[in-house]
XYZ file of C-alpha atoms in Angstrom:
684
model
C -32.721 -4.314 162.135
C -35.928 -2.719 163.771
C -37.629 -1.845 160.964
C -37.417 -5.816 159.888
C -38.633 -6.850 163.557
C -42.342 -5.076 163.791
C -45.014 -7.191 162.887
C -47.471 -6.247 160.000
C -50.390 -4.166 160.529
C -53.626 -4.490 159.593
C -54.134 -2.875 155.863
C -50.006 -2.780 155.278
C -49.444 -4.775 151.816
C -47.909 -7.580 151.542
C -45.394 -6.276 148.577
C -43.767 -3.533 150.228
C -42.536 -5.918 153.382
C -41.171 -8.095 150.877
C -39.535 -4.928 149.325
C -38.305 -4.273 152.726
C -36.500 -7.456 153.517
C -35.136 -7.895 149.946
C -33.334 -4.597 150.554
C -31.964 -5.806 153.877
C -30.882 -8.639 152.195
C -29.108 -6.378 148.978
C -27.457 -3.945 152.089
C -26.127 -6.864 154.089
C -24.791 -8.656 151.228
C -22.767 -5.295 150.171
C -21.206 -4.729 154.040
C -20.496 -8.270 154.274
C -18.224 -8.200 150.640
C -16.834 -4.931 151.415
C -16.184 -5.927 154.591
C -14.445 -8.862 153.541
C -11.577 -6.602 151.463
C -9.028 -3.690 153.420
C -8.419 -0.371 152.880
C -7.336 0.500 149.316
C -3.504 1.525 149.402
C -2.152 4.623 148.637
C -2.179 5.647 144.613
C 1.481 4.711 142.911
C 3.986 6.973 141.253
C 2.494 7.774 137.738
C 3.749 5.903 134.872
C 4.709 8.671 132.393
C 5.379 12.250 133.594
C 3.726 14.200 130.627
C 1.646 13.119 127.150
C -0.788 11.103 129.800
C 0.487 8.003 132.135
C -1.036 5.869 134.494
C -1.491 5.973 138.539
C -2.546 1.941 140.193
C -4.055 1.850 143.678
C -3.887 -1.897 146.070
C -6.180 -3.510 148.455
C -6.038 -6.384 149.892
C -8.242 -9.516 150.804
C -8.946 -10.191 154.497
C -10.743 -13.826 154.194
C -9.512 -16.535 154.168
C -11.157 -17.044 151.146
C -11.652 -15.575 147.501
C -12.815 -12.267 147.728
C -15.661 -10.794 145.343
C -14.176 -7.706 143.230
C -11.218 -6.620 142.060
C -7.705 -6.061 143.818
C -6.262 -2.954 141.392
C -8.134 0.188 139.929
C -6.799 2.583 138.000
C -6.264 6.078 136.883
C -4.782 8.869 134.717
C -1.994 11.430 135.717
C 0.942 13.800 133.860
C -2.473 14.550 131.600
C 0.017 17.509 130.312
C 1.457 17.813 126.794
C 5.091 16.455 126.929
C 7.299 19.089 125.364
C 7.917 17.919 121.331
C 11.678 16.936 121.649
C 10.425 14.548 124.439
C 9.119 12.142 121.143
C 7.086 9.366 120.852
C 6.367 7.423 124.111
C 5.618 3.879 121.835
C 9.201 5.093 120.050
C 10.936 5.524 122.804
C 10.625 1.904 124.014
C 11.776 0.410 120.518
C 15.111 2.463 120.602
C 15.455 1.060 123.597
C 15.775 -2.370 122.269
C 18.588 -0.612 119.651
C 21.310 -1.985 121.577
C 20.056 -5.553 122.180
C 20.772 -7.976 119.912
C 18.128 -9.797 117.742
C 19.569 -12.999 116.188
C 23.079 -11.965 116.607
C 22.202 -8.093 114.363
C 21.825 -5.004 116.154
C 19.203 -3.117 114.714
C 17.419 0.495 114.536
C 13.712 -0.178 115.924
C 11.075 2.323 114.922
C 7.570 2.045 116.029
C 4.711 0.205 114.241
C 1.381 2.112 115.848
C -2.022 1.321 115.014
C -2.364 -2.157 115.326
C -6.161 -3.630 114.312
C -5.627 -7.018 116.381
C -3.181 -6.550 119.978
C -3.019 -2.474 119.804
C -0.855 -2.443 123.440
C 1.758 -5.421 122.008
C 4.700 -3.538 121.510
C 5.736 -4.107 117.678
C 8.808 -2.312 116.148
C 10.229 -2.350 112.575
C 14.157 -2.613 111.948
C 14.685 0.577 109.920
C 15.653 0.214 106.523
C 13.752 -3.179 106.485
C 10.536 -4.360 105.980
C 11.403 -6.616 109.053
C 8.703 -6.172 112.111
C 9.080 -7.990 115.340
C 7.322 -7.832 118.607
C 9.833 -7.346 121.445
C 7.463 -6.993 124.150
C 3.859 -8.829 124.823
C 2.904 -5.378 126.413
C 3.759 -1.726 126.262
C 4.246 0.471 129.420
C 0.808 1.612 131.140
C -0.242 4.648 129.905
C 0.773 4.136 126.206
C -1.598 5.533 123.155
C -3.058 2.659 121.859
C -3.803 4.791 119.002
C -2.324 7.462 117.045
C -4.897 9.595 117.240
C -6.973 8.685 120.178
C -6.629 9.313 124.186
C -7.407 5.242 124.828
C -4.164 4.442 126.655
C -2.633 0.280 127.396
C -2.953 -0.527 130.897
C -1.689 -3.432 132.267
C -1.622 -4.946 128.512
C -5.367 -3.770 127.447
C -6.820 -1.265 125.845
C -8.887 1.338 128.092
C -11.276 3.844 126.796
C -9.961 7.581 127.860
C -12.455 10.747 127.408
C -10.994 13.845 126.621
C -11.843 14.455 130.212
C -9.234 12.355 130.672
C -11.348 9.989 132.864
C -10.855 6.291 131.998
C -14.507 4.853 130.749
C -15.424 8.567 130.316
C -16.500 8.756 126.422
C -16.591 12.515 126.146
C -15.461 13.530 123.016
C -12.953 16.377 121.697
C -15.387 18.006 118.903
C -13.431 19.352 115.283
C -12.138 21.751 117.165
C -10.219 20.339 120.096
C -13.031 21.861 122.350
C -13.861 18.427 124.833
C -17.522 18.345 124.823
C -17.958 21.540 122.391
C -20.341 22.064 119.894
C -17.831 22.976 117.238
C -18.539 26.711 117.303
C -15.439 27.569 117.824
C -13.859 26.742 114.204
C -15.083 25.958 110.909
C -15.277 23.895 108.551
C -12.197 24.744 105.345
C -12.156 22.701 101.707
C -11.575 23.282 98.366
C -9.316 22.182 95.022
C -6.578 24.108 94.020
C -4.968 23.448 89.866
C -2.194 24.475 89.442
C -1.139 26.869 86.371
C 2.809 26.935 86.312
C 4.344 27.181 83.460
C 8.333 27.802 82.754
C 8.597 31.686 83.891
C 6.694 30.572 87.303
C 7.403 27.099 88.934
C 6.212 27.875 92.536
C 2.572 29.231 93.745
C 0.649 29.295 96.362
C -1.442 25.883 96.775
C -3.523 27.550 100.572
C -2.777 29.001 103.508
C -3.286 27.037 106.997
C -3.409 29.029 109.723
C -2.311 28.377 113.642
C -4.163 26.286 115.201
C -6.226 24.403 112.297
C -6.274 21.132 113.093
C -7.057 17.938 110.785
C -5.423 18.994 108.169
C -5.733 16.676 104.902
C -4.449 17.280 101.616
C -3.676 15.304 98.394
C -1.732 16.063 95.424
C -2.647 13.904 91.940
C 0.037 15.074 89.336
C 3.335 15.543 88.856
C 4.447 18.647 90.786
C 5.888 18.293 94.496
C 4.340 19.695 97.571
C 6.242 21.938 99.999
C 5.656 24.105 103.232
C 6.531 27.008 104.678
C 6.233 28.866 108.219
C 5.657 31.463 110.057
C 5.486 31.297 114.069
C 3.772 34.658 115.927
C 7.241 35.786 116.582
C 7.860 36.316 112.963
C 10.064 33.091 112.343
C 9.901 32.248 109.130
C 10.824 27.956 107.968
C 11.249 25.695 105.392
C 10.693 22.207 104.761
C 10.589 20.335 101.193
C 8.836 17.095 102.311
C 11.475 14.993 100.278
C 10.945 11.885 101.781
C 7.961 9.671 102.807
C 8.277 10.136 106.758
C 6.760 11.796 109.717
C 8.166 15.330 110.575
C 8.431 17.374 113.367
C 7.983 21.590 111.760
C 7.683 23.880 114.070
C 6.685 22.042 116.871
C 3.711 20.602 114.965
C 3.821 16.895 113.704
C 3.543 15.983 109.897
C 2.551 12.498 107.883
C 3.904 13.118 104.609
C 3.849 10.146 102.049
C 4.400 9.674 98.380
C 3.745 8.075 95.410
C 4.939 8.173 92.099
C 1.898 9.758 91.335
C 0.206 11.658 93.707
C 1.395 12.977 97.553
C -0.549 13.007 100.900
C 0.522 15.587 104.104
C -1.358 15.033 107.103
C -1.172 17.199 110.358
C -3.732 16.237 113.048
C -2.480 19.992 114.773
C -3.057 21.670 116.383
C -0.659 24.066 114.033
C 1.949 25.390 116.450
C 2.581 28.078 113.804
C 0.901 29.560 110.570
C 1.600 26.914 107.840
C 1.658 27.596 104.151
C 1.645 24.971 101.453
C 3.442 25.637 97.981
C 3.488 23.661 94.796
C 6.553 23.368 92.752
C 6.502 22.672 89.354
C 8.324 18.988 88.313
C 6.340 17.788 85.037
C 5.238 18.754 81.681
C 0.679 17.798 83.128
C -0.727 19.922 85.719
C -1.738 19.057 88.890
C -4.304 19.224 91.800
C -4.808 19.575 95.201
C -7.532 18.892 97.180
C -7.324 20.210 100.856
C -9.578 19.879 104.212
C -8.977 21.446 107.628
C -10.959 22.906 109.988
C -9.885 26.254 111.056
C -9.944 28.063 114.389
C -12.371 31.278 114.731
C -9.533 33.208 116.517
C -11.859 36.538 116.690
C -15.184 36.727 118.631
C -17.029 39.328 119.805
C -16.638 39.987 123.657
C -19.059 41.764 125.403
C -17.716 45.378 127.454
C -18.925 46.210 130.913
C -21.678 48.951 130.688
C -20.655 52.622 129.931
C -20.576 55.566 132.684
C -24.017 56.424 132.801
C -25.106 58.967 130.475
C -25.860 61.768 133.714
C -24.686 62.075 136.959
C -28.660 62.788 138.613
C -32.042 62.864 137.910
C -32.655 59.497 135.503
C -30.241 58.814 132.644
C -28.821 55.678 130.874
C -26.132 53.281 130.011
C -25.071 50.899 127.352
C -22.849 47.692 127.031
C -21.250 47.378 123.624
C -19.164 44.615 121.978
C -15.901 44.407 120.914
C -13.275 41.984 118.805
C -10.871 39.954 120.988
C -7.414 38.095 119.419
C -7.268 35.212 120.807
C -3.926 34.293 119.775
C -2.432 37.907 121.441
C -4.977 38.182 123.602
C -5.615 41.777 122.868
C -8.495 44.105 121.019
C -8.867 44.729 117.281
C -10.859 46.359 114.855
C -14.332 44.809 114.592
C -13.871 43.943 110.671
C -11.439 40.515 111.853
C -14.469 39.721 113.258
C -16.790 39.936 110.873
C -15.060 37.865 108.552
C -16.192 35.021 110.314
C -20.027 34.322 109.452
C -20.699 32.052 112.859
C -19.598 35.093 114.772
C -23.203 37.068 115.458
C -22.255 40.313 117.763
C -24.265 40.703 120.644
C -26.686 43.291 121.060
C -26.082 46.471 123.606
C -27.529 46.206 126.578
C -29.102 49.556 128.442
C -30.629 49.960 132.153
C -31.507 53.152 133.901
C -28.918 54.411 136.542
C -28.745 57.524 138.658
C -32.162 57.613 139.485
C -32.012 59.733 142.281
C -33.146 63.345 142.272
C -30.970 66.476 141.032
C -30.089 69.131 143.996
C -31.905 72.273 143.078
C -32.110 76.004 144.665
C -35.170 74.770 146.548
C -33.983 71.530 148.234
C -34.787 69.474 144.927
C -36.228 69.752 141.480
C -39.142 68.341 139.724
C -38.435 65.216 138.040
C -40.175 64.747 134.748
C -40.499 61.086 132.904
C -38.181 59.455 131.695
C -38.697 59.293 127.847
C -39.494 62.849 128.173
C -36.884 64.221 130.278
C -33.683 62.244 128.550
C -35.162 61.010 125.510
C -32.716 58.285 123.690
C -29.712 59.668 121.081
C -30.490 58.081 117.560
C -28.514 57.607 114.477
C -29.389 60.283 112.143
C -27.856 59.950 108.312
C -26.646 62.835 106.047
C -28.253 62.300 101.853
C -26.760 59.650 99.875
C -23.952 60.826 97.592
C -24.182 60.848 93.359
C -23.635 57.179 92.403
C -20.103 56.663 91.429
C -20.970 54.640 88.389
C -24.361 55.530 85.551
C -24.168 52.133 84.799
C -22.652 48.269 85.652
C -22.439 49.077 89.474
C -21.565 51.844 91.941
C -21.493 52.852 95.160
C -22.665 55.690 96.907
C -22.286 56.655 100.056
C -23.372 59.105 103.454
C -22.436 59.814 106.693
C -24.269 58.395 109.692
C -24.054 59.743 113.325
C -25.068 59.430 117.039
C -27.137 62.183 118.334
C -28.694 63.379 121.010
C -32.047 65.601 121.145
C -32.439 67.500 124.276
C -36.046 69.247 125.878
C -36.413 72.203 124.048
C -35.243 70.455 121.164
C -31.490 71.111 120.241
C -29.877 68.275 118.947
C -26.653 67.659 119.252
C -23.752 65.092 118.540
C -22.304 62.191 120.430
C -20.094 59.328 121.149
C -21.296 56.737 118.933
C -21.913 54.092 121.591
C -24.856 55.904 123.112
C -26.806 54.364 119.803
C -25.288 51.268 120.101
C -28.578 49.482 120.969
C -30.058 49.937 117.675
C -27.861 48.720 114.617
C -26.396 51.618 112.570
C -27.512 52.483 109.564
C -25.816 51.298 106.594
C -23.256 53.779 105.395
C -22.307 52.412 102.022
C -25.064 50.870 99.269
C -24.697 49.566 95.994
C -26.356 51.517 93.130
C -26.847 51.860 88.900
C -26.487 48.026 89.227
C -28.313 47.643 85.772
C -26.000 46.492 82.375
C -24.046 49.494 81.209
C -25.335 50.242 76.985
C -24.237 47.981 74.714
C -23.706 47.829 70.911
C -26.285 45.219 69.610
C -26.043 44.388 65.027
C -28.775 43.534 62.937
C -29.050 41.205 60.353
C -25.914 41.834 57.199
C -28.009 43.601 54.022
C -27.756 41.633 50.742
C -24.827 42.152 48.906
C -24.270 45.201 46.772
C -23.790 43.543 43.785
C -24.979 40.089 41.521
C -21.962 38.813 40.592
C -18.498 39.231 41.973
C -17.487 41.416 44.736
C -18.899 43.911 46.465
C -20.050 44.946 50.149
C -22.717 44.351 52.757
C -24.351 46.900 55.161
C -25.439 46.407 58.449
C -27.304 48.706 61.356
C -25.471 48.647 64.786
C -27.344 50.754 67.761
C -26.699 50.912 70.738
C -28.864 49.638 73.198
C -29.759 50.244 76.867
C -30.660 47.428 79.282
C -34.332 48.392 78.695
C -34.748 47.405 75.226
C -34.106 50.632 74.097
C -31.782 53.335 72.049
C -29.957 55.262 73.127
C -25.882 56.503 73.237
C -23.493 56.105 75.901
C -21.536 52.828 73.756
C -17.655 53.273 73.502
C -17.391 53.781 69.704
C -14.027 52.267 69.972
C -15.667 48.775 70.584
C -18.749 49.739 67.555
C -18.870 46.645 66.156
C -18.028 47.480 61.978
C -21.197 48.269 59.601
C -19.655 46.959 56.640
C -17.610 44.841 55.237
C -17.136 43.061 51.817
C -18.854 40.012 50.659
C -18.173 37.739 47.111
C -20.892 36.344 45.226
C -19.822 32.764 43.396
C -21.524 33.720 40.446
C -18.838 34.788 37.434
C -19.084 38.270 36.058
C -19.207 38.629 32.133
C -18.883 42.164 30.964
C -17.094 43.498 28.027
C -13.823 45.208 28.605
C -13.789 48.973 28.883
C -11.213 51.562 29.438
C -11.187 53.357 32.492
C -11.241 57.046 32.428
C -8.038 59.191 33.502
C -9.139 61.265 36.168
C -10.101 59.643 39.085
C -13.260 61.012 39.221
C -15.810 61.285 36.705
C -16.533 64.732 35.622
C -20.505 63.816 35.778
C -19.806 63.030 40.388
C -18.285 66.889 40.282
C -21.034 68.217 39.120
C -23.914 65.668 40.666
C -21.736 66.959 43.303
C -22.862 70.179 43.048
C -26.386 69.826 41.642
C -26.722 67.924 45.075
C -28.689 64.725 44.320
C -31.140 63.468 46.879
C -30.130 60.894 50.188
C -32.294 58.160 50.767
C -32.701 56.406 53.872
C -30.295 52.969 53.950
C -30.193 50.229 56.461
C -26.197 51.680 57.251
C -26.494 55.448 59.415
C -26.167 58.057 57.005
C -26.396 61.320 57.359
C -29.919 62.643 55.283
C -30.620 66.295 54.592
C -33.714 68.236 54.049
C -34.472 70.349 51.662
C -33.107 74.106 50.870
C -35.520 76.575 52.840
C -35.466 79.857 51.038
C -33.054 82.161 50.300
C -33.074 84.930 52.870
C -32.974 87.760 50.731
C -34.666 88.981 47.365
C -32.007 89.648 45.414
C -28.562 89.918 45.697
C -26.348 86.850 47.727
C -27.572 85.701 50.925
C -28.257 82.343 52.940
C -30.299 78.951 52.438
C -30.621 76.832 55.837
C -31.313 72.852 56.338
C -32.266 70.744 58.487
C -29.842 67.191 58.776
C -30.547 64.574 60.720
C -28.680 61.236 61.483
C -31.478 58.320 60.463
C -31.208 54.398 59.758
C -34.037 52.314 58.203
C -35.219 49.588 60.590
C -35.483 46.689 58.007
C -37.485 44.859 61.287
C -40.192 47.365 61.055
C -39.179 48.968 57.721
C -39.717 52.484 60.040
C -37.334 55.482 59.824
C -35.125 55.808 63.167
C -33.463 58.949 64.389
C -30.503 58.520 66.223
C -27.561 60.828 67.756
C -25.212 62.388 65.205
C -22.491 60.308 66.474
C -23.664 56.832 65.149
C -23.126 57.864 61.589
C -20.335 58.087 59.949
C -18.129 60.141 57.386
C -18.623 64.177 56.479
C -21.778 65.627 57.656
C -23.380 67.587 54.896
C -23.647 71.557 55.170
C -26.729 72.902 57.405
C -25.983 76.377 55.477
C -24.795 77.860 51.633
C -24.314 80.885 50.346
C -27.292 81.625 47.831
C -27.738 84.252 44.910
C -31.115 85.832 44.212
C -30.540 87.412 41.081
C -29.034 91.020 40.368
C -30.474 94.405 42.204
C -31.833 97.707 40.377
C -30.490 96.853 37.232
C -26.819 95.438 37.713
C -25.020 92.922 35.439
C -23.597 89.778 36.915
C -20.080 89.076 36.332
C -19.613 85.451 34.050
C -16.310 84.214 33.780
C -16.185 81.710 31.097
C -12.646 80.305 32.579
C -14.113 78.584 35.223
C -16.114 76.039 33.303
C -12.514 74.747 31.869
C -10.745 73.609 34.607
C -10.931 69.826 33.782
C -11.055 70.135 30.100
C -7.675 70.137 28.284
C -4.921 67.083 27.172
C -7.500 64.132 25.916
C -6.380 62.900 22.579
C -7.566 59.564 22.621
C -10.844 58.925 20.944
C -12.387 57.607 23.656
C -12.082 60.738 26.095
C -12.562 62.879 23.203
C -16.612 62.603 24.101
C -18.082 62.089 27.715
C -21.634 62.494 29.131
C -22.666 65.755 30.502
C -25.388 67.282 32.613
C -27.615 69.970 30.964
C -29.616 71.472 33.234
C -33.173 70.900 34.027
C -36.852 69.510 33.020
C -39.406 71.855 33.615
C -40.830 71.379 37.095
C -43.517 68.993 37.433
C -45.815 71.015 39.311
C -46.195 74.546 39.291
C -46.436 75.021 43.570
C -46.534 73.246 46.259
C -43.034 70.876 45.635
C -42.347 69.007 42.045
C -39.412 67.653 41.175
C -36.958 68.423 37.997
C -34.883 65.933 36.112
C -31.509 66.347 35.230
C -31.017 66.275 31.161
C -27.686 63.768 30.110
C -26.536 64.129 27.228
C -22.844 63.196 24.897
C -20.860 66.391 23.840
C -17.359 67.042 22.577
C -15.609 67.959 25.343
C -13.229 70.037 22.864
C -15.890 71.989 21.156
C -18.862 71.686 23.788
C -21.200 70.017 20.711
C -24.033 67.413 21.100
C -22.640 64.251 19.618
C -24.336 60.629 18.878
C -24.944 59.016 22.393
C -22.581 55.649 20.434
C -19.651 58.054 20.718
C -19.937 57.897 24.866
C -18.842 54.732 26.597
C -21.960 53.519 28.116
C -21.027 52.739 31.302
C -19.942 56.087 31.866
C -23.358 57.143 31.455
C -24.598 59.220 34.891
C -27.579 58.344 37.065
C -30.746 59.880 37.055
C -30.812 63.422 39.101
C -34.032 64.486 40.764
C -34.114 67.424 42.193
C -37.347 69.302 43.820
C -38.705 72.524 42.455
C -41.698 75.182 43.121
C -41.678 74.332 46.864
C -43.823 78.038 47.321
C -47.156 77.065 48.766
C -49.831 77.125 45.735
C -52.804 80.165 46.777
C -55.544 79.531 48.476
C -58.779 77.694 46.495
C -56.372 76.635 43.855
C -54.839 73.582 42.335
C -52.035 72.488 40.853
C -50.732 73.204 37.621
C -48.584 70.409 36.150
C -46.088 70.405 33.295
C -47.244 72.028 30.191
C -50.669 73.703 31.552
C -50.923 77.724 31.054
C -49.981 79.552 34.148
C -51.530 82.683 32.883
C -53.225 84.445 35.722
C -51.097 83.472 39.140
C -49.630 85.221 40.683
């Protein structure tokens, strides 16, 4: 070669010359080696018509000596899926020996796959026996080395095949079945189901696995049994009971099922050709658990649309793109909610561009073109005020209307199509509200028992508390905890046996009601009346009024709190009554003594002859400014109404001390209160 015959010029590096000589010799050796071979021959017929086979090409060595390199090369072919009825290629090779005797006997041979030692030998198992025989040292070219791999056997050796169906390629499918994909077209679904079957519910759904799912695996642990229901895209339904171990074809999808005494395993490589619903049937007294995992295809994806028509025919306008939700199975556009179901789906933002920028014709030829942002402002979202919340507490929703509007240069706002505003996110039309907890009943500690021995009652305060810890209303009366309950003191009671009165209510109880004993605030919510006002008249019949409050004593703070009226139980005391201020202009009041005899008569027993009664009040403790009077209790003969010795009345029936207010008028200025027994002369 010319470059090799040139002399080295002064200054030429010797290393560079050596590199040129080595390159020349290498090129010549490759030419000499290839020159010893004839050209490659044509490719042979494919070893299979579908499912991936192998084809070879040969060349002849032209040298009398041996040639370097191989005289055969391979490539894959027929890389299209076989129809479901074609069956497994390795199984076809095993079944070809069914009519050949083995040791004098015919067998039905089934394939033995995934042999780790020699995956390219034809090993088969006699059906119904444990007999495994190598019926051929090599399987046919194109047979898969392993059931879940594209690697294929060629001339008895397992050759690596990528998902691009090229020999020696290491490109793999992702979990979604996309060659050299990034896994973004599917999602991993995993979970656990626990059966809750009963005598009235013998079947239940474990999980629904949609069309196109891959790498499905379910493991049931327990006495129950799995079975399958299917529905194709055409609407045809089917069922498979999975009664025994084996590999089944269910709606053109291969199902590998293994049944053990205490568990069941279900595998489907996919992609599924129908929607599969895995169900469980009650078969034992204990519950079962099912763990499942599979890759679900994202069958709804966003697809960007073309630009919409320009918003103006001339003078400068704008146009936008949008995004629509597309169903990959049915190849049609569906509602956006289907794409929102997948968190992996991110809706592309609309694109905006100007359009029709040519001036608009006018009477004088052209009209002035205003700046784009002033001449044709962009449309915008506009919202109405939020509605009232649907719930006052516990979480509700409120909504509003959001529309796309456009404003012209004069400031007139009109509604336009929503796509014109899609270049910015649409404002939300629904939001949560009043998410704080609803008021709840809060029960305080129980009071001590009302007795020191035997059976009594105890009370507690029950308040309606809101989320801020404030006392309020709004709690449901149906869920209010009870405020009193019986209590028993284990200490025995020792008291003399006394005969109970015949009447249900003692006479002094009626008198106490008439005298209106003042109520005291307690830890149980109760109605507390205030003092009566002065009579509205100075003589004759008038009216008195008073305030009646629902109050409770807060034990923890020893303070009185006003409560809503509905917190107190029982009848509410009257807040108004009639009053008599004495006769007017010398009238004589009428008196009917029969009215006082209603509760007497018919009492013959000695115990019933004498009883306690109230007989008026003591003098008021104060002459003005408010004092108290105490009711006088006497033992009387009920028939003669004469006072009797107190020993004749039953001690246990003695009425309680009764007080009432008196002298409620304010004291005159620069005067002092005069106690009972002090002369009041000179005081008007």
